[in-house]
Coordinates of C-alpha atoms and ligand atoms in Angstrom, one line a residue:
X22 CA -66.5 86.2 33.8
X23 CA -68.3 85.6 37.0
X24 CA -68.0 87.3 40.7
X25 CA -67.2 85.0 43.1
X26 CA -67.1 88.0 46.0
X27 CA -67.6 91.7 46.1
X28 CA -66.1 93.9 48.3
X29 CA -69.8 94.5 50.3
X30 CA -69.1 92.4 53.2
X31 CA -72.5 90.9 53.2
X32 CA -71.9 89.5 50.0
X33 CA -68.5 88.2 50.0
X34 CA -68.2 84.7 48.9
X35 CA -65.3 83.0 50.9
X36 CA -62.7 81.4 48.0
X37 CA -60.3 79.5 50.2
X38 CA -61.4 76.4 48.9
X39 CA -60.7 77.8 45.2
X40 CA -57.9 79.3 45.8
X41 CA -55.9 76.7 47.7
X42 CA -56.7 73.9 44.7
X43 CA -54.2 76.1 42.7
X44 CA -50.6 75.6 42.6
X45 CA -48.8 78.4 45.2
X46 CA -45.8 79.5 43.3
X47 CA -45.8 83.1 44.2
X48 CA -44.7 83.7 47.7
X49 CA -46.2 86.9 49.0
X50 CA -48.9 87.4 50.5
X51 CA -51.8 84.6 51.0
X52 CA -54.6 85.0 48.1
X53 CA -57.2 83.1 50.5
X54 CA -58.1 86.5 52.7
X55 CA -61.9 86.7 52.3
X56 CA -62.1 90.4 52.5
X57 CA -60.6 91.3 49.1
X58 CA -62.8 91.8 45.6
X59 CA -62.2 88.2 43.7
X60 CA -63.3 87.6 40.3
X61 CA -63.2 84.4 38.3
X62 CA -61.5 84.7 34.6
X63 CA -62.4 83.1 31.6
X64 CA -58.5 81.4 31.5
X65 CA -59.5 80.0 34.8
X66 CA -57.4 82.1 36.6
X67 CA -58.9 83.9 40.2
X68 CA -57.6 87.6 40.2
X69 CA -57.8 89.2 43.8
X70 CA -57.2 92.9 44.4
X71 CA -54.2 93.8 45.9
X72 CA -55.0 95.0 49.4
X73 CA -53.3 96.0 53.1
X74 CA -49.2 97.3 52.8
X75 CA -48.4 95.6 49.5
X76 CA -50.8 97.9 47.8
X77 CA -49.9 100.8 49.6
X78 CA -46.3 100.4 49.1
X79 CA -46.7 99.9 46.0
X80 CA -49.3 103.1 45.3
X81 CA -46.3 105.2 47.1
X82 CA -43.9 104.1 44.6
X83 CA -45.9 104.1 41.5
X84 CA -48.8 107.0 41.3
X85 CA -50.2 106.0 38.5
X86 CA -51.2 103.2 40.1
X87 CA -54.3 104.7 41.9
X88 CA -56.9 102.1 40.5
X89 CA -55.1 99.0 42.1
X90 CA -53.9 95.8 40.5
X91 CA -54.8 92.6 40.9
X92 CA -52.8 89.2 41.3
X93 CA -53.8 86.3 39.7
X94 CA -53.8 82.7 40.7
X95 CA -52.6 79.8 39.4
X96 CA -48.7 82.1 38.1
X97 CA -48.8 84.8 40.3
X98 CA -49.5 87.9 37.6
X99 CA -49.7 91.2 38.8
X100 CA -51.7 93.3 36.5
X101 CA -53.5 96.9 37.2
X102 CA -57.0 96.4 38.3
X103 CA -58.5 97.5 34.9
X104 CA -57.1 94.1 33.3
X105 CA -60.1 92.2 34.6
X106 CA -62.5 94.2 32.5
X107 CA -60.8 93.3 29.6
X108 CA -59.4 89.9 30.6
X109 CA -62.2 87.7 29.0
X110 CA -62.2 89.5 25.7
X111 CA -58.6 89.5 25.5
X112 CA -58.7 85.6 26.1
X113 CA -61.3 84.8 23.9
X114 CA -60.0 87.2 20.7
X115 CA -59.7 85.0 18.1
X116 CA -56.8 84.5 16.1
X117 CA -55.8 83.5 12.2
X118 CA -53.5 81.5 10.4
X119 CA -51.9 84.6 9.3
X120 CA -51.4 86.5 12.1
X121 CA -47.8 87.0 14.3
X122 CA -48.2 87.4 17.8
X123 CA -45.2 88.8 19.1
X124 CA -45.1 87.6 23.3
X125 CA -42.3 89.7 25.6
X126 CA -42.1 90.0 29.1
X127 CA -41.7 94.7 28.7
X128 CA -39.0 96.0 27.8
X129 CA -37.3 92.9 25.8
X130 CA -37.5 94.4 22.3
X131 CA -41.1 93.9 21.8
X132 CA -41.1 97.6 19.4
X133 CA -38.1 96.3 17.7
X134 CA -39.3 93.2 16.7
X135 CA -42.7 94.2 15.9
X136 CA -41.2 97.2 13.4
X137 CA -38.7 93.9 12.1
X138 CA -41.9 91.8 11.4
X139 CA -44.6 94.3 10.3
X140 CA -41.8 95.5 7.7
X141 CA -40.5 92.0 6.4
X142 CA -44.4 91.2 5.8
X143 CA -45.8 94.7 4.8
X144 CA -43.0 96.7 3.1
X145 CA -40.3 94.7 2.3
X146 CA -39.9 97.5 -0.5
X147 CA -40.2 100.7 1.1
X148 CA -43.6 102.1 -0.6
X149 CA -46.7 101.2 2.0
X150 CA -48.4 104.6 2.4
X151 CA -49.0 103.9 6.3
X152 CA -45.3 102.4 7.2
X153 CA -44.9 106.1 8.4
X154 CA -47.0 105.8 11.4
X155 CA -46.0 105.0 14.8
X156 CA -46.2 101.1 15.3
X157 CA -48.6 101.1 17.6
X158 CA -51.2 102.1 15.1
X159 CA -49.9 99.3 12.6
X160 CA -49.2 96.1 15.4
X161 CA -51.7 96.2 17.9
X162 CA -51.0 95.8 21.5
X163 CA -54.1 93.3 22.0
X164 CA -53.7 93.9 26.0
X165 CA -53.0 97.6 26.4
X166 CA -56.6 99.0 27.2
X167 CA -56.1 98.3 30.6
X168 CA -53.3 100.4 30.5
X169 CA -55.2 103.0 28.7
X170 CA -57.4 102.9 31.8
X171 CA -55.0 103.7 34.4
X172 CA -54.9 107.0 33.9
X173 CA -56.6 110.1 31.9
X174 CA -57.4 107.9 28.8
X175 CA -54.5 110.0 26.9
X176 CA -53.3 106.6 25.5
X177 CA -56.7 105.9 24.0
X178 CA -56.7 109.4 22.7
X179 CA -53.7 109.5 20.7
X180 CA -54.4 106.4 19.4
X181 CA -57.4 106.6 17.9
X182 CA -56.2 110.0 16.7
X183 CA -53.9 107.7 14.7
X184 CA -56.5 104.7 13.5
X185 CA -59.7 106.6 13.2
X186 CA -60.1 105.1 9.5
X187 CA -59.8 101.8 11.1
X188 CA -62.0 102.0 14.3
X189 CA -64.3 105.1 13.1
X190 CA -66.8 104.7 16.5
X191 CA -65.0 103.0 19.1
X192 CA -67.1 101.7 22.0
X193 CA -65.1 102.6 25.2
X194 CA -66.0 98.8 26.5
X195 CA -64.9 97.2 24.5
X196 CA -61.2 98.7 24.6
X197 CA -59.7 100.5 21.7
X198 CA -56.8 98.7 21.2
X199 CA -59.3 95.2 21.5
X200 CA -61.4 97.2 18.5
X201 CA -58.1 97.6 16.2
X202 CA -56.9 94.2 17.2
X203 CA -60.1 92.9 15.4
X204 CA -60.5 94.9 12.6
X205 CA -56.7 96.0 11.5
X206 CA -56.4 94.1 8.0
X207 CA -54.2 90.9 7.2
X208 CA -51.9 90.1 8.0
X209 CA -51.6 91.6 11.6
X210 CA -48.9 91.7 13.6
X211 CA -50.5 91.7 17.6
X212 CA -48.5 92.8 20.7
X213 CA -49.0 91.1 23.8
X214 CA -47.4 91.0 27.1
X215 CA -49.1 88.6 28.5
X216 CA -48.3 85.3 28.7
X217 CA -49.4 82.2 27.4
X218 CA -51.7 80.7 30.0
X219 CA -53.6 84.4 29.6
X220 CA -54.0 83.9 26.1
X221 CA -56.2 82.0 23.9
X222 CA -55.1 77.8 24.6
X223 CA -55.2 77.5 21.0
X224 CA -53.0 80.0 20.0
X225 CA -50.0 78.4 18.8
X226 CA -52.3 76.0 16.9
X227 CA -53.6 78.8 15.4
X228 CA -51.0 81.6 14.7
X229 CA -47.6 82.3 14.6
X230 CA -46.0 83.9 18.1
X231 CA -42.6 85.4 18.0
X232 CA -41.1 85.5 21.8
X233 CA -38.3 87.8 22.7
X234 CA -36.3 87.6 25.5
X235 CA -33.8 89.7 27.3
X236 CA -31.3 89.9 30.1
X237 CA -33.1 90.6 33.6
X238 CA -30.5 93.3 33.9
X239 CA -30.9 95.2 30.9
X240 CA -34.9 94.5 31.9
X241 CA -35.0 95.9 35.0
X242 CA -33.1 99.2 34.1
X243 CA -34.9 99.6 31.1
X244 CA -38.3 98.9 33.2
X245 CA -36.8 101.0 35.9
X246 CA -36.6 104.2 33.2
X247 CA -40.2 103.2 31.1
X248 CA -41.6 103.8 34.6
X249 CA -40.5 106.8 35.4
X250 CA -41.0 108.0 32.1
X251 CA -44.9 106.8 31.4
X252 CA -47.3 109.2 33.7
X253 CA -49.5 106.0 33.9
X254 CA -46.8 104.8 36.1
X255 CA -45.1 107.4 37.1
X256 CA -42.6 105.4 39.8
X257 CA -41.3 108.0 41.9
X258 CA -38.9 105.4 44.1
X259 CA -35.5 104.4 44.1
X260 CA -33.6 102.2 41.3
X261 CA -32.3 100.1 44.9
X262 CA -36.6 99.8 45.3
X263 CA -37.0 99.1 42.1
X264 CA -34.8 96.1 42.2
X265 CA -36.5 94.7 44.9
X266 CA -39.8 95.1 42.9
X267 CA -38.5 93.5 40.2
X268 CA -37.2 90.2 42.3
X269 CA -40.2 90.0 44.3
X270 CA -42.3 89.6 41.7
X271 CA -44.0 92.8 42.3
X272 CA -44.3 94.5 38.9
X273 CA -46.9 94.5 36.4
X274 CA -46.8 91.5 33.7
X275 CA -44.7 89.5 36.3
X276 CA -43.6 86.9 37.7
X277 CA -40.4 87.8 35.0
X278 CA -39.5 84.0 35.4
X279 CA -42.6 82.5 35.2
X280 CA -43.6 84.5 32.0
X281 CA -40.3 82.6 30.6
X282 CA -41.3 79.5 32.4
X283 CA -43.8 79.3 30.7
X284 CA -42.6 80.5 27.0
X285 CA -39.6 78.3 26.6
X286 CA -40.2 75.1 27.1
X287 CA -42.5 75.7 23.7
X288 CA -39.9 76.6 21.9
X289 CA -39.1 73.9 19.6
X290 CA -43.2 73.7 18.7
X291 CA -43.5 74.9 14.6
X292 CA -45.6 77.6 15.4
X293 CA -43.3 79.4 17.6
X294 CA -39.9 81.6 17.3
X295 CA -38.1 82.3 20.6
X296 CA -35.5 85.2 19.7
X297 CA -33.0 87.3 22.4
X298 CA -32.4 90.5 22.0
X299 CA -28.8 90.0 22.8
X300 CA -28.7 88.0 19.3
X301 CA -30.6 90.5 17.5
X302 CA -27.9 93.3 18.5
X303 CA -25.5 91.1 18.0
X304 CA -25.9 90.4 14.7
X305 CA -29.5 91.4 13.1
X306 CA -28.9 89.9 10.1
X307 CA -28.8 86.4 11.1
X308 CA -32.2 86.8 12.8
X309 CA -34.1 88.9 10.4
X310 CA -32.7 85.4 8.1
X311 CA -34.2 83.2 10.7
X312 CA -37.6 85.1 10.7
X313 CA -38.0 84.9 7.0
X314 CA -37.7 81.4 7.3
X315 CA -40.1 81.3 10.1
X316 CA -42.5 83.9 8.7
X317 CA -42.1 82.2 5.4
X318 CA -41.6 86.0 3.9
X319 CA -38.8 84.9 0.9
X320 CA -37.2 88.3 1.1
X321 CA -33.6 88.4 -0.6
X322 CA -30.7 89.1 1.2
X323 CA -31.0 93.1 -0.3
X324 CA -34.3 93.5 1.1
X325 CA -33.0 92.0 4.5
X326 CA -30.0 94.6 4.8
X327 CA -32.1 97.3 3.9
X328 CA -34.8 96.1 6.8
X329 CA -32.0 95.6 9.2
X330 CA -30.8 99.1 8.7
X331 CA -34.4 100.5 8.6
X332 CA -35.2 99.0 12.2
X333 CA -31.8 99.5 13.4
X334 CA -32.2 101.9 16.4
X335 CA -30.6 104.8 15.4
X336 CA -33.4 104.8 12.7
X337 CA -36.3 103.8 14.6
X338 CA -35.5 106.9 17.3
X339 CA -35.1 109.1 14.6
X340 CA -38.1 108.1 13.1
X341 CA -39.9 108.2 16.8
X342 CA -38.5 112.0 17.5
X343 CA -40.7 113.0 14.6
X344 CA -44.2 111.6 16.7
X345 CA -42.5 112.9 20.1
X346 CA -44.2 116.3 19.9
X347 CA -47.4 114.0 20.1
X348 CA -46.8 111.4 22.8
X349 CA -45.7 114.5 24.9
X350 CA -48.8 114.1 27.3
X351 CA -47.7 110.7 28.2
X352 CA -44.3 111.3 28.8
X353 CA -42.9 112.8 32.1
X354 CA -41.1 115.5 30.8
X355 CA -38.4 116.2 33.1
X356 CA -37.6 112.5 33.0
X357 CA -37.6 112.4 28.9
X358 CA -35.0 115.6 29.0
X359 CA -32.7 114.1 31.6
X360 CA -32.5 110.5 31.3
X361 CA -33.8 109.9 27.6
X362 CA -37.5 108.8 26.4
X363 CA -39.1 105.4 24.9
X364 CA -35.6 105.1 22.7
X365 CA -33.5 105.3 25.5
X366 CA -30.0 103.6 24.6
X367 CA -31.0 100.1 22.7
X368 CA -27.9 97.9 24.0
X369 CA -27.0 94.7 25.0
X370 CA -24.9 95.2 28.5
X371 CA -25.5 98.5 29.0
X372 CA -26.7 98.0 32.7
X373 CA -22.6 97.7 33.7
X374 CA -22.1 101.2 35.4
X375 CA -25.4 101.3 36.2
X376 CA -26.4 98.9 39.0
X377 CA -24.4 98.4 42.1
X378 CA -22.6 95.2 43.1
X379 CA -25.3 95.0 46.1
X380 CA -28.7 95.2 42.8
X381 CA -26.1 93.3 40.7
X382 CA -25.5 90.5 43.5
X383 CA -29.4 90.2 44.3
X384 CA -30.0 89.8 40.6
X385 CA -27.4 87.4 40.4
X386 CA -28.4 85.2 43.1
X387 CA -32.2 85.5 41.8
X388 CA -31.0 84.4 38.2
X389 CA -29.0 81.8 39.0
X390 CA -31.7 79.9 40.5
X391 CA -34.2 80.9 38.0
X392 CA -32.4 80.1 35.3
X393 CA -30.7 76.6 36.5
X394 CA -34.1 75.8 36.8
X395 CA -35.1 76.4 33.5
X396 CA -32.1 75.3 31.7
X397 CA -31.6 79.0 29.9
X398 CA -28.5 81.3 29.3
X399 CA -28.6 84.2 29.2
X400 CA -25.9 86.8 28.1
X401 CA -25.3 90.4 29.4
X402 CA -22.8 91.9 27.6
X403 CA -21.8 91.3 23.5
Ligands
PPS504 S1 -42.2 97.9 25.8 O1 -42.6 99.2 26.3 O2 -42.3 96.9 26.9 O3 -43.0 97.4 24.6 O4 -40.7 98.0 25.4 P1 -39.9 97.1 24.4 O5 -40.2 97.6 23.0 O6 -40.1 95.7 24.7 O7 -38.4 97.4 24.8 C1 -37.9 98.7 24.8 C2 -36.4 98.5 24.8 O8 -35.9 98.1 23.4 C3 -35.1 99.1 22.9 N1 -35.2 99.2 21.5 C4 -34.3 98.8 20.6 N2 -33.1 98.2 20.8 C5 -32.3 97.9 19.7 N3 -32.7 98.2 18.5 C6 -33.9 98.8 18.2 N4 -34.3 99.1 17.0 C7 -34.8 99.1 19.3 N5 -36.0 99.7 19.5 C8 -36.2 99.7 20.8 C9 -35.5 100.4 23.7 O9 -34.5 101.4 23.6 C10 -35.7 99.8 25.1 O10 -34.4 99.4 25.7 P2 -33.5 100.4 26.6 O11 -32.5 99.5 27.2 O12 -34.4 101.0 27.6 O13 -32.9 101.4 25.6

């Protein structure tokens, strides 16, 4: 990772000319202004502090926010500033023939799916001594240190209350949940949100990614609540704000499209599973069939009931409630009593009632250019 400028004017190095030689597909602000901190990434990507109104908008709206973010160029993603101390490692973990890398854009199922896959492949039979613990602490999320960053480090803590035997003396530098990532044992099952031009080029050739996808509308509600509820976020705006956020490509992991743009199109390559959560709900048991053909797992159609009703989500927030005394510290509490925490309703259409015809009519318009362009349906009700 290299520094093209630093924020000391005398030392600023001007990036227009690397800049403008990547493809402009996000349309806010120009990424060419001189002033701001630039750093070159190992995926080749220029990330460029947020700067001016956009970041103080967006620091109104979301407090936890306080350390920045950064956009990246070529795709547009908005990340919080931490992300480019991590960035390289992230990008150059390596992965194994036997891992699963389960890819989401949040809020799509990634918990779901991860609880689905770490089961089928660990405890198809109900009797490993650590399927009690939160997921987290089984299926690393490879990417979440920056998250970890944002705020008092309670993430960090609570996690490496819960993997101490794995990573005994974590070195804060190199990211906790970088530290499981690498030493958690086979087979792992590794979170991301990122997206693929963020990862690793040879992933696919490499491991096995599972990529779940959701209705924008059940995403942005679901988003809407996860940041009110997490204090590294804390959003303290309106769902009407929120919406706009969300369309203007202006929350982290984002562009929403572009993550899909960018996942689908791969879809038919061996390595690669592309689920929606709409089919899950609908009927779990034809996809938890189509995984253990993917994942090659052999489980009989006993086991596969018995996982289905194991991950269904009446059991996997029961299951959470038990841990909830210990998340407390990351939760907002009033927003957890009032409106639900992590588990909030785990449906397919439940953001009817919810948004108004004016959110619903944005979204609309947003989607059916989006996804006209990339030749995907959707659906938003079962
Ligand atoms: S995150 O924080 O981005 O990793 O969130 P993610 O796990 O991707 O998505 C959270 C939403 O998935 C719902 N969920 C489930 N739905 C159905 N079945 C099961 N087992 C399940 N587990 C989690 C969770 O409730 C969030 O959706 P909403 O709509 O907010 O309820």
């Amino acid at each position: 990772m290299c520094f093209l400028a630093e924020s000391k004017i005398n030392r600023i190095v001007f990036l227009s000319t690397v800049t403008d030689s990547f493809p402009k597909r996000h349309k806010g602000p120009s990424l060419t202004s001189p002033q701001r901190p630039t750093m070159r990434l190992a995926s080749g990507h220029v990330a460029v502090q947020l700067h001016g109104e956009e970041l103080t908008k967006i620091q109104k709206d979301f407090k936890g926010f306080g350390k920045g973010l950064v956009r990246l160029t070529p795709g547009g993603w908005l990340l919080p500033a931490p992300y480019t101390k991590f960035a390289d490692k992230i990008y150059n973990t390596e992965f194994r023939a036997s891992d699963v890398v389960i890819m989401t854009y949040p809020k799509c199922g990634t918990t779901w799916t991860q609880e689905v896959v770490w089961t089928m492949r660990n405890n198809p039979n109900f009797n490993h001594p650590k399927a009690g613990i939160p997921v987290k602490a089984r299926s690393p999320f490879v990417d979440s240190d920056m998250l970890a960053h944002l705020g008092k480090d309670v993430l960090n803590s609570e996690l490496l209350e819960l993997v101490k035997d794995i990573v005994p003396h974590p070195d804060p530098d190199e990211g906790l949940a970088l530290q499981l990532t690498a030493n958690i044992p086979d087979p792992r099952t590794i979170k991301t949100h990122l997206p693929f031009s963020l990862m690793t080029p040879n992933l696919l050739d490499t491991a096995k990614v599972i990529y779940v996808a959701r209705n924008p509308k059940d995403v942005v509600l679901s988003f809407h609540h996860h940041s009110r509820l997490m204090k590294s976020m804390s959003y303290v705006g309106s769902l009407d704000q929120y919406v706009d956020y969300f369309i203007n490509d202006q929350l982290i992991y984002g562009p929403y499209w572009e993550h899909l743009r960018e996942a689908w199109p791969r879809r038919d390559h061996p390595n690669m599973h592309f689920v929606f959560y709409e089919d899950m709900k609908a009927d779990p048991m034809a996809e938890l069939r189509k995984l253990n053909q993917f994942l090659g797992t052999d489980l009989t159609e006993e086991q596969l009931e018995k996982i289905a009703h194991y991950t269904s989500f009446e059991e996997m927030k029961r299951r959470d409630d038990f841990y909830r005394e210990k998340e407390m510290q990351r939760l907002d509490q009033e927003v957890s009593k009032k409106d639900g925490g992590f588990f909030r309703k785990g449906e397919a259409g439940s953001w009817k009632g919810h948004l108004t015809d004016t959110q619903e009519a944005k979204i609309n318009a947003w989607t059916k250019d989006n996804s006209q362009k990339l030749g995907i349906t959707f659906r938003y009700s079962l």
